[in-house]
Short mmCIF file of C-alpha atoms and ligand atoms in Angstrom, two decimals:
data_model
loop_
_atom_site.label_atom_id
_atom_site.label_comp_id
_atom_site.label_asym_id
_atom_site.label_seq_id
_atom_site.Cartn_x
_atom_site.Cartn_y
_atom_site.Cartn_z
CA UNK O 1 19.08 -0.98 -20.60
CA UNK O 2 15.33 -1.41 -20.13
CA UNK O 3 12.58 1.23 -19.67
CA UNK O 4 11.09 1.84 -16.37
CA UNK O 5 7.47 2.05 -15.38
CA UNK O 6 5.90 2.40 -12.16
CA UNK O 7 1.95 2.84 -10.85
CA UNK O 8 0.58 3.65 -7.31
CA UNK O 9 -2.53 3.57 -5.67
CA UNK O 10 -4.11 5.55 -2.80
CA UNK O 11 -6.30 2.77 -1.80
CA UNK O 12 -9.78 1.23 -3.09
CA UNK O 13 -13.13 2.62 -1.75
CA UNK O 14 -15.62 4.73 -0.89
CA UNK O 15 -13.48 7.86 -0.82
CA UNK O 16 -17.27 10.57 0.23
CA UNK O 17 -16.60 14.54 0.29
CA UNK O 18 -13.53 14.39 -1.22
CA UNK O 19 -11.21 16.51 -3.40
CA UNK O 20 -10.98 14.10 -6.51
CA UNK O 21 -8.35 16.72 -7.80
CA UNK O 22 -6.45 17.19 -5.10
CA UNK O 23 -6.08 13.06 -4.64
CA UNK O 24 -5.11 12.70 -7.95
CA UNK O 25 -2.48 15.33 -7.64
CA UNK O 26 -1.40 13.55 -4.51
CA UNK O 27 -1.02 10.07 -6.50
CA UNK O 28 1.17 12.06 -9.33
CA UNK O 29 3.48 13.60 -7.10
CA UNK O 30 4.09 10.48 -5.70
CA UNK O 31 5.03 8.81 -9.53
CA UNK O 32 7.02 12.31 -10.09
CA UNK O 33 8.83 10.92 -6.77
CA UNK O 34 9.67 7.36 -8.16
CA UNK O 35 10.49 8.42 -11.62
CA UNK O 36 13.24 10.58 -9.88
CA UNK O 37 14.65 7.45 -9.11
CA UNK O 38 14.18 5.47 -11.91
CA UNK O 39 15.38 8.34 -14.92
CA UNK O 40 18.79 8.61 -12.66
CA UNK O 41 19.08 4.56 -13.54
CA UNK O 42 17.96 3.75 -9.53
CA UNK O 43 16.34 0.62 -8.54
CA UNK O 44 12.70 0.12 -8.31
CA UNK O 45 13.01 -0.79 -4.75
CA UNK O 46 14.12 2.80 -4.14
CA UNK O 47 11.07 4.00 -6.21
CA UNK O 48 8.33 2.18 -4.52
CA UNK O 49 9.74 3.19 -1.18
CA UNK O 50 10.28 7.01 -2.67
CA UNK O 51 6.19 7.24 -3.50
CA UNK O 52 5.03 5.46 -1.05
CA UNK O 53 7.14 7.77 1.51
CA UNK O 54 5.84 11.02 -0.17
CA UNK O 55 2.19 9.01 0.82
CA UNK O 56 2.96 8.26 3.91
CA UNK O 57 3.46 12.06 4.26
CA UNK O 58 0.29 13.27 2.79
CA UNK O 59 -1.99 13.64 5.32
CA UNK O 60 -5.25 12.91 2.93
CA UNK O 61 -3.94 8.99 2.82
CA UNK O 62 -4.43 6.50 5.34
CA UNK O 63 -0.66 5.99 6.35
CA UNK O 64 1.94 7.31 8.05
CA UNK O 65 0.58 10.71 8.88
CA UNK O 66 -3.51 11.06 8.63
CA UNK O 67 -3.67 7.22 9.55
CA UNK O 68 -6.83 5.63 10.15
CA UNK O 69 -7.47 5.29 14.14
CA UNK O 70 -8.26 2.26 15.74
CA UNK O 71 -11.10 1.12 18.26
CA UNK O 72 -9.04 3.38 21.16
CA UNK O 73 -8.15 5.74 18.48
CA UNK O 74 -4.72 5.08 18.09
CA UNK O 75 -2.79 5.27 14.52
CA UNK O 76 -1.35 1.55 14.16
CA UNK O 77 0.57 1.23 11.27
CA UNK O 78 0.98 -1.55 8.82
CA UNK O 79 4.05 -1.37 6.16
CA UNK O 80 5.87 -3.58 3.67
CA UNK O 81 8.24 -3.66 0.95
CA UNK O 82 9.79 -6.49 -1.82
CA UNK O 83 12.51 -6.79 -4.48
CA UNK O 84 11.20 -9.29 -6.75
CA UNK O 85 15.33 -10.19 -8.08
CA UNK O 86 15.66 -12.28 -4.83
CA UNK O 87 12.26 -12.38 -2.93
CA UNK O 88 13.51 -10.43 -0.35
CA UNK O 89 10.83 -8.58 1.67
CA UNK O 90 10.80 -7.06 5.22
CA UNK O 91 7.41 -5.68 7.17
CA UNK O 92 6.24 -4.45 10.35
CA UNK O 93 2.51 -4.49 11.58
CA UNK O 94 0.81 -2.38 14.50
CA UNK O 95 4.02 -0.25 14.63
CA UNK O 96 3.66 3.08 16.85
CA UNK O 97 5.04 6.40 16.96
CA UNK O 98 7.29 6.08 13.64
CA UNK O 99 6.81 8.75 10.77
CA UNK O 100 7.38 6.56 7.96
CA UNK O 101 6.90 2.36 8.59
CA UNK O 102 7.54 2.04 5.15
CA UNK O 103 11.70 2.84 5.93
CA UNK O 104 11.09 0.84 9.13
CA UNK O 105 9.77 -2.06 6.59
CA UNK O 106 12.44 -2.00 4.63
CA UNK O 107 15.48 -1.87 7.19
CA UNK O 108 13.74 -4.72 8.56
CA UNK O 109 14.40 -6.34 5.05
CA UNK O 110 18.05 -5.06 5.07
CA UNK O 111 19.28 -4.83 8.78
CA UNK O 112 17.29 -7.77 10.35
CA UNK O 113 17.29 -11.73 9.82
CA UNK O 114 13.31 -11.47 9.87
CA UNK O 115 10.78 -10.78 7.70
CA UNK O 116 8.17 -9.09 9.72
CA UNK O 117 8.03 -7.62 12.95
CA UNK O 118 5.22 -6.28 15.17
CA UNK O 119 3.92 -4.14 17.39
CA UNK O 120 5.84 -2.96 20.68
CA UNK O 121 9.00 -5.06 18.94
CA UNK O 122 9.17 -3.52 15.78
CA UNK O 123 8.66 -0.32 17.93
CA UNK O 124 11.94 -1.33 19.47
CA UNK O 125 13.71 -2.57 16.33
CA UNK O 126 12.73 1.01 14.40
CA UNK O 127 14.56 2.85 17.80
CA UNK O 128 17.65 1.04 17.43
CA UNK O 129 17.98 1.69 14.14
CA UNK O 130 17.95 5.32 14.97
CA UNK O 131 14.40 6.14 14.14
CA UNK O 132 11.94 8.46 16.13
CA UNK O 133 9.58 6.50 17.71
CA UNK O 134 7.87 9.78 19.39
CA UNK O 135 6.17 10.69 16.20
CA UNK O 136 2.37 11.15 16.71
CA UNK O 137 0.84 10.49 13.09
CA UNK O 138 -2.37 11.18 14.22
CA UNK O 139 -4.22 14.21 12.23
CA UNK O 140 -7.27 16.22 13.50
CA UNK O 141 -9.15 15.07 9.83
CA UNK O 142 -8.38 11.12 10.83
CA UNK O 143 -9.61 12.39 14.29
CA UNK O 144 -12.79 13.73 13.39
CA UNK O 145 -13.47 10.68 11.08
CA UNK O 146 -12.99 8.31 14.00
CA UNK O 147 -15.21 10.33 16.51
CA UNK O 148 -18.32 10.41 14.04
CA UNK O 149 -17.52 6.16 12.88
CA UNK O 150 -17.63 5.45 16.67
CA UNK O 151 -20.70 7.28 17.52
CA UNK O 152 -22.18 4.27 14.68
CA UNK O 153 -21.72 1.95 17.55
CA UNK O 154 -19.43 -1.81 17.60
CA UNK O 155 -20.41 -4.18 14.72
CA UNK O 156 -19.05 -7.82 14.56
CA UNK O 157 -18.13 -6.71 10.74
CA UNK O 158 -14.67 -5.85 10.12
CA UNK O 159 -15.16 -2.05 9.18
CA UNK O 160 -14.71 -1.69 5.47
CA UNK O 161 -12.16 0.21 3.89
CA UNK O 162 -12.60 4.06 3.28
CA UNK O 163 -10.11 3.90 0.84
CA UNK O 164 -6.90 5.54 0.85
CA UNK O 165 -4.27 3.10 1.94
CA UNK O 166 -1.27 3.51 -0.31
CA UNK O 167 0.88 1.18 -2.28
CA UNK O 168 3.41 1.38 -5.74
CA UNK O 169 5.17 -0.56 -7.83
CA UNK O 170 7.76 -0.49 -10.37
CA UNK O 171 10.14 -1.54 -12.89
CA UNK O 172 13.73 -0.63 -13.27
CA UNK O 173 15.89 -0.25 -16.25
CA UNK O 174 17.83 -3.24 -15.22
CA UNK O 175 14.19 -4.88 -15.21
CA UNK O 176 14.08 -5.56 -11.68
CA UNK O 177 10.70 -5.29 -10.14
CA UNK O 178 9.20 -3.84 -6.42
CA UNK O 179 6.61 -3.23 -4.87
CA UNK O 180 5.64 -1.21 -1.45
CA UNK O 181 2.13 -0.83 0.54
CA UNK O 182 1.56 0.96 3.81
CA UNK O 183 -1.35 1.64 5.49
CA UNK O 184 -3.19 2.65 8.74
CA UNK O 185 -5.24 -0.49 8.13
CA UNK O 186 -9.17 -0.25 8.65
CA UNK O 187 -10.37 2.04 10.89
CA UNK O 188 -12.21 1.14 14.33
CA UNK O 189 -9.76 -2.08 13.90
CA UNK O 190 -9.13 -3.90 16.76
CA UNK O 191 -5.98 -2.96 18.80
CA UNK O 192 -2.89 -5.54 17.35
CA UNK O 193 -5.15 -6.07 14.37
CA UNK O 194 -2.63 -6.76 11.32
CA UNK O 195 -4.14 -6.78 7.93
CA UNK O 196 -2.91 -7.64 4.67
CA UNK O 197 -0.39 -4.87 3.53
CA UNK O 198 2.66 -6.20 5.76
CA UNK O 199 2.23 -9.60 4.84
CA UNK O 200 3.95 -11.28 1.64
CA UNK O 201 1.75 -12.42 -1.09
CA UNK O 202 -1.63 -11.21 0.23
CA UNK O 203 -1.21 -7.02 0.12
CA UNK O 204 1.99 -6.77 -1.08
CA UNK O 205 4.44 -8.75 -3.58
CA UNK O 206 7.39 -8.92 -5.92
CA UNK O 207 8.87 -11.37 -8.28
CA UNK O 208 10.81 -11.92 -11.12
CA UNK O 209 7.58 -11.58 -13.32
CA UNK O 210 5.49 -9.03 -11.75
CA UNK O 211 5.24 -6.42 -8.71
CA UNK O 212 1.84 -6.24 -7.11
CA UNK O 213 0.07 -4.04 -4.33
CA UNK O 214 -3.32 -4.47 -3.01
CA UNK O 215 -5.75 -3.18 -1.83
CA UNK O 216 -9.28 -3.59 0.24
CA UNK O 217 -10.54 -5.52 2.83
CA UNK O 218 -7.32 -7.32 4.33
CA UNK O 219 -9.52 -10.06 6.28
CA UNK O 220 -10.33 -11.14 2.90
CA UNK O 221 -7.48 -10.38 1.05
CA UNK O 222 -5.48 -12.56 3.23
CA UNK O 223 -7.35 -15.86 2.61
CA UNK O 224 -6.27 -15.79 -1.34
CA UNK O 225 -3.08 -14.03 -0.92
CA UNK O 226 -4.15 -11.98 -3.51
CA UNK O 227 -0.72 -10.26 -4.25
CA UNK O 228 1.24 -12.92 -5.01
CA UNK O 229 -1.91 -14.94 -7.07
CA UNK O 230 -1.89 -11.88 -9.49
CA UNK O 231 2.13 -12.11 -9.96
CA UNK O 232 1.65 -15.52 -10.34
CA UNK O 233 -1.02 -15.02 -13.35
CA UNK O 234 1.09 -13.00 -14.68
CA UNK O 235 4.20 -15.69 -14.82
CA UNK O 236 2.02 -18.23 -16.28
CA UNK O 237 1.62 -15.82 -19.02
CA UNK O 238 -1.56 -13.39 -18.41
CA UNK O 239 -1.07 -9.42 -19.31
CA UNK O 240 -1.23 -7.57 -16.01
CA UNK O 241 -4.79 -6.01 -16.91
CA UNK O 242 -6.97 -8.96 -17.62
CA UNK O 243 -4.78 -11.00 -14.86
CA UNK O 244 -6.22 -8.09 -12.56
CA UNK O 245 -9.74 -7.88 -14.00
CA UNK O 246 -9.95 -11.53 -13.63
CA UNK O 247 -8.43 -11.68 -10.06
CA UNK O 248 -11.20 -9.13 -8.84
CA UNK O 249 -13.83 -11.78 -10.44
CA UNK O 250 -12.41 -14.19 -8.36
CA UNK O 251 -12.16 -12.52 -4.82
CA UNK O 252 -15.90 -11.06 -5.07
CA UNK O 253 -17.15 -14.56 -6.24
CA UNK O 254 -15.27 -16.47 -3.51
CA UNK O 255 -14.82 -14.20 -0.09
CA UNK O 256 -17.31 -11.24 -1.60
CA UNK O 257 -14.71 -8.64 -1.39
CA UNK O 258 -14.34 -6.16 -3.49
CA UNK O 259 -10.82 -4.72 -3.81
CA UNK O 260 -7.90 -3.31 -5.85
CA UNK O 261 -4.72 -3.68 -7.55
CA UNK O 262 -1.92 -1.83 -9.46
CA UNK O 263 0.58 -4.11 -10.71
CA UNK O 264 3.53 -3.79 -13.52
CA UNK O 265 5.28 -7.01 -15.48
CA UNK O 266 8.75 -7.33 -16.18
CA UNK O 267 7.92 -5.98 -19.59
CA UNK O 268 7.09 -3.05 -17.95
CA UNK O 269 2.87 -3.22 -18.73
CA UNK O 270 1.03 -1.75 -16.12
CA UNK O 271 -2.68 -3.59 -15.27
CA UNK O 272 -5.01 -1.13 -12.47
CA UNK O 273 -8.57 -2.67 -11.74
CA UNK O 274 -10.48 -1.82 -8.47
CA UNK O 275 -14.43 -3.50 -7.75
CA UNK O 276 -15.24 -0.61 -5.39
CA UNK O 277 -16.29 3.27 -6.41
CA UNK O 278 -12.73 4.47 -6.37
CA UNK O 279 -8.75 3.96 -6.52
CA UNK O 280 -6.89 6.44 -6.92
CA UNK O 281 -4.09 5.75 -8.96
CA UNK O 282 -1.24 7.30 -11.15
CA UNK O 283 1.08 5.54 -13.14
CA UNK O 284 3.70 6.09 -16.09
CA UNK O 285 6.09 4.29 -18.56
CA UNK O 286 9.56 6.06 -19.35
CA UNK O 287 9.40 8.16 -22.35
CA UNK O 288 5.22 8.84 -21.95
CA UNK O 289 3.26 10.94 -19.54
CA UNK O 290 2.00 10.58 -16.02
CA UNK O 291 -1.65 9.87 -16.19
CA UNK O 292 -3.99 10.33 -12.89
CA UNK O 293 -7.06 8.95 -12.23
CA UNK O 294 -9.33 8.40 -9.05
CA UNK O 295 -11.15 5.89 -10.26
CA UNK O 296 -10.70 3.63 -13.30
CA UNK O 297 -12.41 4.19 -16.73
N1 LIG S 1 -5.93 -3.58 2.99
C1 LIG S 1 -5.95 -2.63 4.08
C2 LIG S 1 -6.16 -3.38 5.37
O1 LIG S 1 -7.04 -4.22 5.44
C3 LIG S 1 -6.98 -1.57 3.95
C4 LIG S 1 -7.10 -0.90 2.61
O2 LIG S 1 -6.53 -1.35 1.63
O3 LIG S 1 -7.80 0.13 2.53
O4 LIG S 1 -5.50 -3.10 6.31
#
């Protein structure tokens, strides 16, 4: 048997008036979460969706509950999950009124013949597969953030990132690989605005090489399907770390985004690089300890 090693981020960006110690605390309890998994021998698609679920419920991240609102302050959630063994992945985009998209994501994966499904559909698809769709995920903090952005007025820019979408990946000790990112997307979006995180190979990817989530701007993540360019570094031979230094080169030279990854290899080395002021991250290999950090170096 292999050993296991998973990361997570709480999204790249600004991240102002913030509890840097409470965030990283946030980010470790959400390893402790997958590393439950992975010491009882589980798979690391159960440990990407076990972090990212204990994210989702954290109200200081931007998913699932404390979501960023959009322009008519609603909370319209983005999820997605993939086992890199088979390239199996499953999404939904602009889903309402569901506690955790990230289980929606998957059993979309597992119960469905599709690969993504949005908005008032996936709505429907999460109800007949016996989840609440009543759930209001909006917080008074995401709230109050949303009231004081709008005041700012409409801008033709897509809103940048505040940070804190949430992602993981891992490796199991059969040396399968995962990865999972959810997120309330940018806030003051557009209503039906879908973004990078549900969508395979730009926010969110898995192969028999590497497991990679991103995140940032999803507008420009999207046009270099950044996800699944990093695993693919990494097949053609890169280490995870300079394959991720590299890839951020890349996307602020050619779209001028600045963004973040966290992605582990099938030899279980773990590569974190972010361009903006923050990224909260956490990550850990079996037999060392968790390390925390909200930004890198
Ligand atoms: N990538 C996310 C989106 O564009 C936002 C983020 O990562 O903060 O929806």
């Amino acid at each position: 048997m292999g050993q296991w090693a998973v990361a997570v981020h709480g999204g790249a960006g600004v991240w102002r008036d913030q509890d840097e110690g409470r965030i990283c605390t946030g980010v470790a309890a959400a390893v402790a979460g997958a590393r439950a998994v992975l010491d009882g021998g589980g798979s690391a698609l159960d440990a990407v969706v076990a972090a990212v679920l204990q994210l989702e419920d954290d109200e200081l991240f931007n998913a699932g509950t404390g979501a960023a609102l959009n322009r008519d302050g609603d909370a319209e959630l983005d999820a997605a999950v993939m086992s890199g063994k088979d390239l199996r992945c499953g999404g939904v985009a602009a889903l309402r009124g569901v506690r955790n998209p990230v289980l929606v994501a998957r059993r979309v994966m597992e119960a469905s013949p599709h690969v993504l499904l949005a908005g008032e559909g996936a709505r429907r698809f999460a109800q007949e597969q016996g989840f609440d769709v009543e759930y209001d995920p909006v917080t008074a903090r995401a709230r109050e953030v949303w009231v004081a952005r709008s005041k700012a007025g409409p801008t033709l820019e897509p809103p940048s990132p505040a940070g804190d979408t949430v992602g993981a990946v891992a490796l199991d000790r059969n040396g399968h690989l995962a990865a999972a990112t959810s997120t309330g997307g940018t806030i003051l979006k557009l209503p039906g605005r879908v973004g990078d995180s549900p969508i395979p190979g730009a926010g969110n990817y898995a192969s028999a090489w590497a497991a990679c989530s991103a995140t940032g701007r999803g507008e420009l993540m999207m046009r270099l399907l950044a996800a699944k360019a990093l695993c693919d570094r990494v097949q053609a031979g890169a280490a995870p770390q300079p394959a991720a230094d590299s890839l951020l080169v890349l996307m602020r030279e050619s779209v001028g985004a600045d963004a973040g990854f966290i992605l582990v290899s099938a030899s279980g080395e773990v590569g974190i690089a972010h361009g903006t002021p923050a990224m909260p991250h956490a990550w850990q290999r079996q037999g060392a300890p968790v390390q925390a950090r909200f930004r890198c170096g």
